[in-house]
Tab-separated table of N, CA and C and ligand atoms in Angstrom:
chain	number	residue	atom	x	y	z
A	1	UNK	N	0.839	-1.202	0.000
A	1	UNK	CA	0.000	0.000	0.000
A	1	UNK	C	0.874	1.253	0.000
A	2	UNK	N	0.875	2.402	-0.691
A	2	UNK	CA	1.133	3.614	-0.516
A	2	UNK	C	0.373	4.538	-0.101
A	3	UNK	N	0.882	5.550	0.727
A	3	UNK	CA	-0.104	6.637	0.827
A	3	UNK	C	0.710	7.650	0.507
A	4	UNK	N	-0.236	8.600	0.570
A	4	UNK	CA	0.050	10.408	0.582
A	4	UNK	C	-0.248	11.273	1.636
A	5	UNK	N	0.247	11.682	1.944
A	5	UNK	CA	0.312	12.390	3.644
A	5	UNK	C	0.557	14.054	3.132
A	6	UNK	N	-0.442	14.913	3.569
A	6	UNK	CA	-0.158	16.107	3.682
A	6	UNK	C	-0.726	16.960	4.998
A	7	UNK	N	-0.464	18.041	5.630
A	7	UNK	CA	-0.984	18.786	6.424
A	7	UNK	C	-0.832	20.403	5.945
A	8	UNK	N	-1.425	21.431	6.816
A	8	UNK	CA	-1.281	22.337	6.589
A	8	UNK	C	-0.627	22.890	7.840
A	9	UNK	N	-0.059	24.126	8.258
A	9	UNK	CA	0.179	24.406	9.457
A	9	UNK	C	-0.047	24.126	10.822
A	10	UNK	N	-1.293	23.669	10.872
A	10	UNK	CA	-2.529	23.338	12.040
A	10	UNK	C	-1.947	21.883	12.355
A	11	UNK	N	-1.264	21.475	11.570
A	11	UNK	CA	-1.459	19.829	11.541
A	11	UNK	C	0.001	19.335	11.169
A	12	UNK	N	1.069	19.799	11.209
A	12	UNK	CA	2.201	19.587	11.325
A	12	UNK	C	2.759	18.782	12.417
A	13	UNK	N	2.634	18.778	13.337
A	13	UNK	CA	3.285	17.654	14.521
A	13	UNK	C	2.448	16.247	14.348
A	14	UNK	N	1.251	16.423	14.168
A	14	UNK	CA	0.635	15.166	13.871
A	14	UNK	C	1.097	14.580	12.341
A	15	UNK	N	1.525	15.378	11.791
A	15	UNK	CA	1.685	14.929	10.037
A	15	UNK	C	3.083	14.069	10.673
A	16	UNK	N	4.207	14.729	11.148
A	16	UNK	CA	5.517	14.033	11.725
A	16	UNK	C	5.407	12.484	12.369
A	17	UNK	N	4.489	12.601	13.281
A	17	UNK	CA	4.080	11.528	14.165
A	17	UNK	C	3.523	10.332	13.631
A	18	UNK	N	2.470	10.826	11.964
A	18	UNK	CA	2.049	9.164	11.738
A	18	UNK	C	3.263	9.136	10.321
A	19	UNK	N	3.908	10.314	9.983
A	19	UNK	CA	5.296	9.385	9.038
A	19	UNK	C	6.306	8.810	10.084
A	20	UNK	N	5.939	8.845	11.185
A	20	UNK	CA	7.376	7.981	11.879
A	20	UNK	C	6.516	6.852	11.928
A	21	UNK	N	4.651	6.434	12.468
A	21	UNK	CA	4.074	5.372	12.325
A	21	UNK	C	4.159	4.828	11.255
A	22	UNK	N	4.206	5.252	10.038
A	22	UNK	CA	4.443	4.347	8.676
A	22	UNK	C	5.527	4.030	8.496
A	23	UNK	N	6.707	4.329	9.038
A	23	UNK	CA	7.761	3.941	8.860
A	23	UNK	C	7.800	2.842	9.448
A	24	UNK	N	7.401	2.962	10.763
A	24	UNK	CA	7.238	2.051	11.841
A	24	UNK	C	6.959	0.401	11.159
A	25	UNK	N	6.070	0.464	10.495
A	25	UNK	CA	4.701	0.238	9.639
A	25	UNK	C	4.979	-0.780	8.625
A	26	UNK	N	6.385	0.058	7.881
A	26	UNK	CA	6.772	-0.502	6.752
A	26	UNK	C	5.848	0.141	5.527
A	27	UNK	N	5.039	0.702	5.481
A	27	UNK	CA	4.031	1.493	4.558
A	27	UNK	C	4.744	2.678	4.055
A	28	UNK	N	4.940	2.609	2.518
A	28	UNK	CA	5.335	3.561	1.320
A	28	UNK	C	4.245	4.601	1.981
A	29	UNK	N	5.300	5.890	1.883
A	29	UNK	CA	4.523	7.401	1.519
A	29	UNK	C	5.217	8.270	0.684
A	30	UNK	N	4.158	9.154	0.344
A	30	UNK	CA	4.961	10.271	0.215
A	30	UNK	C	4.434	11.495	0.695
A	31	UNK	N	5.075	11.764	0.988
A	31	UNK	CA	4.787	14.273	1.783
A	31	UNK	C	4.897	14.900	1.226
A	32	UNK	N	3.633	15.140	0.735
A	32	UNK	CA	3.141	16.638	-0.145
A	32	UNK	C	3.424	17.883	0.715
A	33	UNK	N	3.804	17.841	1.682
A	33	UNK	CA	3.835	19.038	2.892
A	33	UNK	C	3.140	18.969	3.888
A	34	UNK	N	2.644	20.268	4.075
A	34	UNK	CA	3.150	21.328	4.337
A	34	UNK	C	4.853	21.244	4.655
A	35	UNK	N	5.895	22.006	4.830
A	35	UNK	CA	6.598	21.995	4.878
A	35	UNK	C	7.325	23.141	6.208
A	36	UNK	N	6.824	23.975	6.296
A	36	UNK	CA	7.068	24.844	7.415
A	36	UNK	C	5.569	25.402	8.522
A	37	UNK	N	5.732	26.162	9.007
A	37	UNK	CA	5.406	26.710	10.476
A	37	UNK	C	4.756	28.014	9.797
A	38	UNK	N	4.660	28.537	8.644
A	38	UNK	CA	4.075	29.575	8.232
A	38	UNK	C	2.327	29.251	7.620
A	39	UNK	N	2.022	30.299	7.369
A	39	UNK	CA	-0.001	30.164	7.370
A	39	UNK	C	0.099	29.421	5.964
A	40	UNK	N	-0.220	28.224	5.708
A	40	UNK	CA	-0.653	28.428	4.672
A	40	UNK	C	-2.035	27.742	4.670
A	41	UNK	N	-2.141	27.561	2.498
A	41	UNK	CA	-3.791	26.952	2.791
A	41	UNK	C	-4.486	25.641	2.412
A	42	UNK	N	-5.196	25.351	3.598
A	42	UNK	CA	-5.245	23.956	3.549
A	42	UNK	C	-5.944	23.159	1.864
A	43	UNK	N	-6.664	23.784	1.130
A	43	UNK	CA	-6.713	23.717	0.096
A	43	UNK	C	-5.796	22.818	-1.161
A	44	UNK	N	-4.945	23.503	-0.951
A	44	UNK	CA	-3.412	23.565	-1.696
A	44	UNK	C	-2.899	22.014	-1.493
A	45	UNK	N	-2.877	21.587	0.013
A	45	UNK	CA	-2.292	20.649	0.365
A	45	UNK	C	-3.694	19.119	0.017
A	46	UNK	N	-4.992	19.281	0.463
A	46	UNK	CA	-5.820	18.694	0.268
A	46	UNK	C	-6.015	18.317	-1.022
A	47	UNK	N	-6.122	19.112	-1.933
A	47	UNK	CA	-7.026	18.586	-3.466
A	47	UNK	C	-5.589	18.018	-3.817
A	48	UNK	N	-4.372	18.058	-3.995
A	48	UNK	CA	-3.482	17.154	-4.456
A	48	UNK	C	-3.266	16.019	-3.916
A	49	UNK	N	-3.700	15.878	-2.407
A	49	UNK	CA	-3.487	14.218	-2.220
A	49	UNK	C	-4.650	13.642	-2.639
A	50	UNK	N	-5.850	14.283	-2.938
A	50	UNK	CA	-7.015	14.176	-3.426
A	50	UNK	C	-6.886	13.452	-4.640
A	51	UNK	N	-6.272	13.738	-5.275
A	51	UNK	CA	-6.429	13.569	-6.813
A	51	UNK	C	-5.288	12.867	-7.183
A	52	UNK	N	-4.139	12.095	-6.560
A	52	UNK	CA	-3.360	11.093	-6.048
A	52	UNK	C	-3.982	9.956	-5.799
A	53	UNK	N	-4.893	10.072	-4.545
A	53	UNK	CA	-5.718	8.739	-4.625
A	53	UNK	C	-6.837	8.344	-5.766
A	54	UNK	N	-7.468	9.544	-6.171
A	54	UNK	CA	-8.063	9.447	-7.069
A	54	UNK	C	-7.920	8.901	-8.587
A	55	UNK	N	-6.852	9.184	-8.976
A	55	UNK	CA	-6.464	8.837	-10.208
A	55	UNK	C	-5.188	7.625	-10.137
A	56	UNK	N	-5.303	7.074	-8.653
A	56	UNK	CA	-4.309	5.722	-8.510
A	56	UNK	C	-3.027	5.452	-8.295
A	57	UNK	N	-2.584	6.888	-8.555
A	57	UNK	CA	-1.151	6.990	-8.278
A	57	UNK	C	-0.869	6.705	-6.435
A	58	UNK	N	-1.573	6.757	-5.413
A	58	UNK	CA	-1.450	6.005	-4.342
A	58	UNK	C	-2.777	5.223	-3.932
A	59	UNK	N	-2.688	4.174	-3.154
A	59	UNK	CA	-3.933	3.655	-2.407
A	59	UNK	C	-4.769	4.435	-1.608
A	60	UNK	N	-4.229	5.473	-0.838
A	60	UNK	CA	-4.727	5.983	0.525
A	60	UNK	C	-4.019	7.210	1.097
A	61	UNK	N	-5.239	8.252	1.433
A	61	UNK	CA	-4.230	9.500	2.050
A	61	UNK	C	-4.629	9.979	2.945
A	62	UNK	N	-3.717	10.796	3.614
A	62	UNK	CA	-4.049	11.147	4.870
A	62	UNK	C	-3.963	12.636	5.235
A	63	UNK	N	-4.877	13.383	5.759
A	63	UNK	CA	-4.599	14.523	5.836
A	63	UNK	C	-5.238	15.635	7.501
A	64	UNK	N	-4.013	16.234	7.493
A	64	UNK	CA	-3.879	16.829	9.138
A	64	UNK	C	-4.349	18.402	9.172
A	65	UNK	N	-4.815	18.972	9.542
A	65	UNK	CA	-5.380	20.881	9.447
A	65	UNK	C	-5.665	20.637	11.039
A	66	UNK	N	-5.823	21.960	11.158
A	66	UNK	CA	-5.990	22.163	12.850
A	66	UNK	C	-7.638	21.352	13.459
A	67	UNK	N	-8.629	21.393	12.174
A	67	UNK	CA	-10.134	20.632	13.035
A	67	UNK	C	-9.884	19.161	12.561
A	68	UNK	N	-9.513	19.303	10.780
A	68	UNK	CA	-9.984	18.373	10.267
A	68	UNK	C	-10.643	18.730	9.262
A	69	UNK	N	-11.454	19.519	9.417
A	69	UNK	CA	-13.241	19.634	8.594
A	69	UNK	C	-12.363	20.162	7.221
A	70	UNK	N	-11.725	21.572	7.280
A	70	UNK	CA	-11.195	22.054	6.018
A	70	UNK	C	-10.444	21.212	5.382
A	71	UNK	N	-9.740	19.808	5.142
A	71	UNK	CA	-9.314	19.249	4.791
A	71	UNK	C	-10.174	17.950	4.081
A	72	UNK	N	-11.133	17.559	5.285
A	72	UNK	CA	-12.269	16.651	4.555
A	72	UNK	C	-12.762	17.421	3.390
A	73	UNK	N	-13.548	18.769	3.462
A	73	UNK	CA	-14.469	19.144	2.817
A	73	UNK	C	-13.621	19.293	1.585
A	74	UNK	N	-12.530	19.794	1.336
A	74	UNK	CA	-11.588	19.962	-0.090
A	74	UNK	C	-11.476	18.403	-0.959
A	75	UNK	N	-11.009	17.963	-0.106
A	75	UNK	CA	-10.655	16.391	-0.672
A	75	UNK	C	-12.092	15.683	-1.150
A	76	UNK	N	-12.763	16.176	-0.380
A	76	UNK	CA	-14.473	15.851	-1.164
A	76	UNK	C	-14.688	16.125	-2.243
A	77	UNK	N	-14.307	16.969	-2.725
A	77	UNK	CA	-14.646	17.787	-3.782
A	77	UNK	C	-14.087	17.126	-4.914
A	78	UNK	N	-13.172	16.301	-4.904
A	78	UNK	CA	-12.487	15.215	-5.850
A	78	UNK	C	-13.165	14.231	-6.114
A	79	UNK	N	-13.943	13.565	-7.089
A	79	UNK	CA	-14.424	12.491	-7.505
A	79	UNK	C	-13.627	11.349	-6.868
A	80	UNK	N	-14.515	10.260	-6.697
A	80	UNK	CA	-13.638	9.192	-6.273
A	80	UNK	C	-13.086	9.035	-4.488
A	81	UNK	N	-13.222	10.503	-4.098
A	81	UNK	CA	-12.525	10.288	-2.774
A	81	UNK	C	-13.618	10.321	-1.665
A	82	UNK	N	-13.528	9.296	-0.431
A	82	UNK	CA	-14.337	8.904	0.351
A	82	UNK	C	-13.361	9.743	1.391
A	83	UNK	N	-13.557	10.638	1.659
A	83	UNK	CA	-12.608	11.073	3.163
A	83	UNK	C	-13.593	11.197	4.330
A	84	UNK	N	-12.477	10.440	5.333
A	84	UNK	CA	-13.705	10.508	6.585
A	84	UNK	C	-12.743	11.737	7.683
A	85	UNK	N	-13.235	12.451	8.256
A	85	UNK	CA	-12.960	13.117	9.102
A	85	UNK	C	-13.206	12.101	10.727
A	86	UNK	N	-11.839	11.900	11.144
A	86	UNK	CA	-11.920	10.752	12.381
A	86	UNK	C	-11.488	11.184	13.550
A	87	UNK	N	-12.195	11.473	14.651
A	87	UNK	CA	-11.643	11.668	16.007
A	87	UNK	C	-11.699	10.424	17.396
A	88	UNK	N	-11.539	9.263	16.711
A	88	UNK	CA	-12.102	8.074	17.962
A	88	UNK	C	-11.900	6.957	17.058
A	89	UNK	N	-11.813	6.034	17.865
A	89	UNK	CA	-10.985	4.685	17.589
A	89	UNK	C	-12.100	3.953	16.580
A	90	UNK	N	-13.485	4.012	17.653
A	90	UNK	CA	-14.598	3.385	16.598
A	90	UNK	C	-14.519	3.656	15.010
A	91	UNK	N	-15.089	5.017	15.218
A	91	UNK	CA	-15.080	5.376	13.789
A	91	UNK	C	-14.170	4.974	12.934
A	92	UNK	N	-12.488	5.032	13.238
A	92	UNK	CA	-12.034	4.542	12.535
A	92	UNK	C	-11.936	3.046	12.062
A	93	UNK	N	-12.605	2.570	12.540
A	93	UNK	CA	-12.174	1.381	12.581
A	93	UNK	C	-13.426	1.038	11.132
A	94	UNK	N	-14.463	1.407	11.168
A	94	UNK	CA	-16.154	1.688	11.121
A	94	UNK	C	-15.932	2.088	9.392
A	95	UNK	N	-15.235	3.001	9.779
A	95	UNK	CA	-15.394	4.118	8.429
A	95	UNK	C	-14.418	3.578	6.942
A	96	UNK	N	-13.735	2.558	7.558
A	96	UNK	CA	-12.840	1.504	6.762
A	96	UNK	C	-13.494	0.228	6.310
A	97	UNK	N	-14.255	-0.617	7.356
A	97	UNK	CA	-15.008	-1.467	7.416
A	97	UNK	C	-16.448	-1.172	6.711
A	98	UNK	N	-17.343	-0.008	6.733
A	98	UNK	CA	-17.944	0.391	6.063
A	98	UNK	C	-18.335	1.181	4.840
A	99	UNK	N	-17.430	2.131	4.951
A	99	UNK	CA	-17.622	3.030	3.348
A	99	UNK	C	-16.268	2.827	3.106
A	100	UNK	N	-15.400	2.155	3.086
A	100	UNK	CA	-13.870	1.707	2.370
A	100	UNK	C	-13.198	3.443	2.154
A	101	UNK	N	-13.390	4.171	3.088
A	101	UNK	CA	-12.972	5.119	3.329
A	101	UNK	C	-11.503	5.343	2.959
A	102	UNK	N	-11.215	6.195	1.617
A	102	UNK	CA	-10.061	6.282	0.968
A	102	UNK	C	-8.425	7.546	1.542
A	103	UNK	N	-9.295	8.512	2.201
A	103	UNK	CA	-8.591	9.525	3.043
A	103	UNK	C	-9.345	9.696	4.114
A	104	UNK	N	-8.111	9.786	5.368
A	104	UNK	CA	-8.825	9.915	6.255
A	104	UNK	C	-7.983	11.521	7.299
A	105	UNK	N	-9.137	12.188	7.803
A	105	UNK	CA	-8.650	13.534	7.833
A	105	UNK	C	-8.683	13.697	9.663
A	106	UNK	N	-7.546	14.053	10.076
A	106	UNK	CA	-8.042	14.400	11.598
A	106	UNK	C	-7.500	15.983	11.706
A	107	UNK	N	-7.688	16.381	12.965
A	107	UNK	CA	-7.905	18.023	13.500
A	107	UNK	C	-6.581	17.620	14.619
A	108	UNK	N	-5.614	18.460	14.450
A	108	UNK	CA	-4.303	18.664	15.796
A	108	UNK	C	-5.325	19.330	16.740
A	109	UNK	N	-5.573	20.255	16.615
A	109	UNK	CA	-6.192	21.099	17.416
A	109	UNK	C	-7.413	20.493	18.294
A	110	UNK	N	-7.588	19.036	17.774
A	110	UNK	CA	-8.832	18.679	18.486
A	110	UNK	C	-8.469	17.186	19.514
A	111	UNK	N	-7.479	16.351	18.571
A	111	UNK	CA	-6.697	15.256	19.660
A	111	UNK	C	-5.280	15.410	19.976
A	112	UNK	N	-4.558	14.673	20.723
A	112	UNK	CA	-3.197	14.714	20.610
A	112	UNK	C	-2.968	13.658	19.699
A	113	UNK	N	-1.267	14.056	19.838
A	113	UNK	CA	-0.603	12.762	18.719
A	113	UNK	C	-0.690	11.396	19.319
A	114	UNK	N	-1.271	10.790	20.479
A	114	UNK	CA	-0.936	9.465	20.575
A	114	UNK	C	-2.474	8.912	20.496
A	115	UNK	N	-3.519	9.163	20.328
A	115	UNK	CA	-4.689	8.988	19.779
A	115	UNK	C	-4.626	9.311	18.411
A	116	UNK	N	-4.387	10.111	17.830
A	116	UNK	CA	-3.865	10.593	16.415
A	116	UNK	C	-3.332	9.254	15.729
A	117	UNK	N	-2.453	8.774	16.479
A	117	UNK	CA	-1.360	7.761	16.249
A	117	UNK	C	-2.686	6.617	16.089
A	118	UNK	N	-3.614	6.290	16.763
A	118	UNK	CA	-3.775	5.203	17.028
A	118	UNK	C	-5.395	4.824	16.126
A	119	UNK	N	-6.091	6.219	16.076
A	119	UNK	CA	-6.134	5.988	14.617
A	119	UNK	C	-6.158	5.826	13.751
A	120	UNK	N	-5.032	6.477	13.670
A	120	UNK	CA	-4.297	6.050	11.781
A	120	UNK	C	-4.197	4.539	11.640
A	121	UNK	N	-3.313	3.724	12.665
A	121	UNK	CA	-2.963	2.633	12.912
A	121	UNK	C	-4.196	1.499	12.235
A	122	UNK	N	-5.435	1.921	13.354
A	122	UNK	CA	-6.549	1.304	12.841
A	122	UNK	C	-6.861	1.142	11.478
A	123	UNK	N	-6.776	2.541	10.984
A	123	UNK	CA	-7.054	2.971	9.597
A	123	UNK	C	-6.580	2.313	8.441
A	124	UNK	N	-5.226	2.483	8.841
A	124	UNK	CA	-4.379	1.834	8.016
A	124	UNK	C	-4.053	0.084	7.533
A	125	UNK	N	-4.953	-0.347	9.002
A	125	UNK	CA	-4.420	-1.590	9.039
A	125	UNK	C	-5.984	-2.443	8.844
A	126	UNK	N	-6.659	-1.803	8.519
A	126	UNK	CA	-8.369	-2.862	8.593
A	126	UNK	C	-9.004	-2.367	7.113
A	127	UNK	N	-9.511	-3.753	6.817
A	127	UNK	CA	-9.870	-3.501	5.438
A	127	UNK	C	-11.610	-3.522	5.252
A	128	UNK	N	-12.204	-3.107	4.047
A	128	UNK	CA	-13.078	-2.895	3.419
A	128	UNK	C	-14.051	-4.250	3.611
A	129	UNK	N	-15.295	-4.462	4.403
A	129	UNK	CA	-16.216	-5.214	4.408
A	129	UNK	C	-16.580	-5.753	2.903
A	130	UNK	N	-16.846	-5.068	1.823
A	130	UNK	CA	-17.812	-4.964	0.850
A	130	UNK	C	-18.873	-5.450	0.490
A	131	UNK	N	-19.949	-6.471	0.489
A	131	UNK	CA	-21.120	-6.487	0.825
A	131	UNK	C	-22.183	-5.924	0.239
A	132	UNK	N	-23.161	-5.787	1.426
A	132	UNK	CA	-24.158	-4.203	1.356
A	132	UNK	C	-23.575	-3.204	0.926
A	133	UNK	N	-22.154	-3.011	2.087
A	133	UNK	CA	-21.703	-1.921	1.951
A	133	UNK	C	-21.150	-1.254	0.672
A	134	UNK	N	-20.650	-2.389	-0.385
A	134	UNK	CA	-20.311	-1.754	-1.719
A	134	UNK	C	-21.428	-1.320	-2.370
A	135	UNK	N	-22.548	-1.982	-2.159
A	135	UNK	CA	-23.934	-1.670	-2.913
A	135	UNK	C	-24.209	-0.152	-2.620
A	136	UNK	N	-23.623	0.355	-1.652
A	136	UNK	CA	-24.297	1.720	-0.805
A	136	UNK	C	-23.347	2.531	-1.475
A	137	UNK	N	-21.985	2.431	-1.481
A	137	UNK	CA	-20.910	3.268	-1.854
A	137	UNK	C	-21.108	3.173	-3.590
A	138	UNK	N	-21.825	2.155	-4.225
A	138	UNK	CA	-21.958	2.459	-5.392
A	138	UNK	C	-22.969	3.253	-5.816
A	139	UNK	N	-23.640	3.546	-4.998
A	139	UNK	CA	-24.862	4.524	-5.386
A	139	UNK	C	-23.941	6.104	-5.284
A	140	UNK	N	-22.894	6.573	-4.384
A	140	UNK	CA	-22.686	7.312	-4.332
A	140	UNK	C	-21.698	7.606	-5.518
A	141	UNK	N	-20.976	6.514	-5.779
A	141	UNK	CA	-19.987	6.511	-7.495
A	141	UNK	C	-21.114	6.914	-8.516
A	142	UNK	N	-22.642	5.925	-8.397
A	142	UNK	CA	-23.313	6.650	-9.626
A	142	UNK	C	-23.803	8.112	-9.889
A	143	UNK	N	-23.792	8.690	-8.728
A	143	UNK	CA	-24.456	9.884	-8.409
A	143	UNK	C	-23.175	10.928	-8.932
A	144	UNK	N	-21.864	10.385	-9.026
A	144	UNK	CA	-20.739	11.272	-8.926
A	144	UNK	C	-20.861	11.613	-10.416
A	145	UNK	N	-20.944	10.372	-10.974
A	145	UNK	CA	-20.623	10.075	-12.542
A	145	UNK	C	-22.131	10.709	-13.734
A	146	UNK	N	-23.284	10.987	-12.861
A	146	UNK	CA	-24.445	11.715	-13.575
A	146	UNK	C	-24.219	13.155	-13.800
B	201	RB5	C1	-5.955	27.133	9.999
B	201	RB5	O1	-5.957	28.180	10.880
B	201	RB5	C2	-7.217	26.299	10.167
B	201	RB5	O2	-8.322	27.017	9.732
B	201	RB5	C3	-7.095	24.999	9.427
B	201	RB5	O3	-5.993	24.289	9.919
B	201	RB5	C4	-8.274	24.059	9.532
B	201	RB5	O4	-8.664	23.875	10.849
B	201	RB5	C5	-9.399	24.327	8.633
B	201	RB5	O5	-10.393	23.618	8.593
């Protein structure tokens, strides 16, 4: 599996924390950024890992902003991408197992890094039910594609 990992300012110590977990991991990435401590916009960093997973060049991405939300809502905006905005172990676990959730977005500002960490972990490591559940996520592919 590869992923794509980006943050924006807000989300920099947590962006550090799950590339030392993938390393950990053994899991290919790559870091779109952010790159420094200055404002920038979460935008910028979102629709390119967006459109990375989207068009196949990685499996799975991950993305850090100070809530979360501005990072889900961009990466939405990309065909193809299921991003879940995750603050709790369930969900993650849930949001993989159920909608095969392709990016998954958390908020610094809202957990620390060792829940952050643990997370991802989940995230990273539990796969796609498919089922019902593909039947449901395909209604939302047809709706993309009308
Ligand atoms: C940046 O100040 C902040 O707005 C951003 O990190 C994020 O929380 C947006 O949703």
């Amino acid at each position: 599996m590869k992923v794509a990992i980006a943050s924006d300012h807000g989300g920099i110590n947590i962006k550090q924390e799950l590339i030392t977990l993938m390393k950990e991991l053994e899991i290919e990435y790559i870091d779109l950024g952010c790159e420094c401590e200055s404002s920038v916009d979460y935008p910028d960093y979102a629709i390119p890992v967006a459109e990375k997973v989207a068009n196949g060049e990685v499996d799975r991405g991950v993305l850090i902003c100070g809530t979360g939300i501005g990072m889900s809502i961009a990466a939405n905006k990309v065909k193809g991408v299921r991003c879940a905005l995750v603050h709790d172990t369930f969900s993650a676990k849930a949001t993989r197992e159920h909608n095969n959730s392709n990016i998954l977005a958390m908020g610094e500002r809202v957990i620390g890094p060792g829940l952050a960490r643990e997370i991802a972990k989940i995230w990273l490591t539990t796969e796609f039910e498919g089922g019902r559940h593909q039947n449901r996520i395909n209604k939302i592919t047809t709706y993309e594609s009308e």
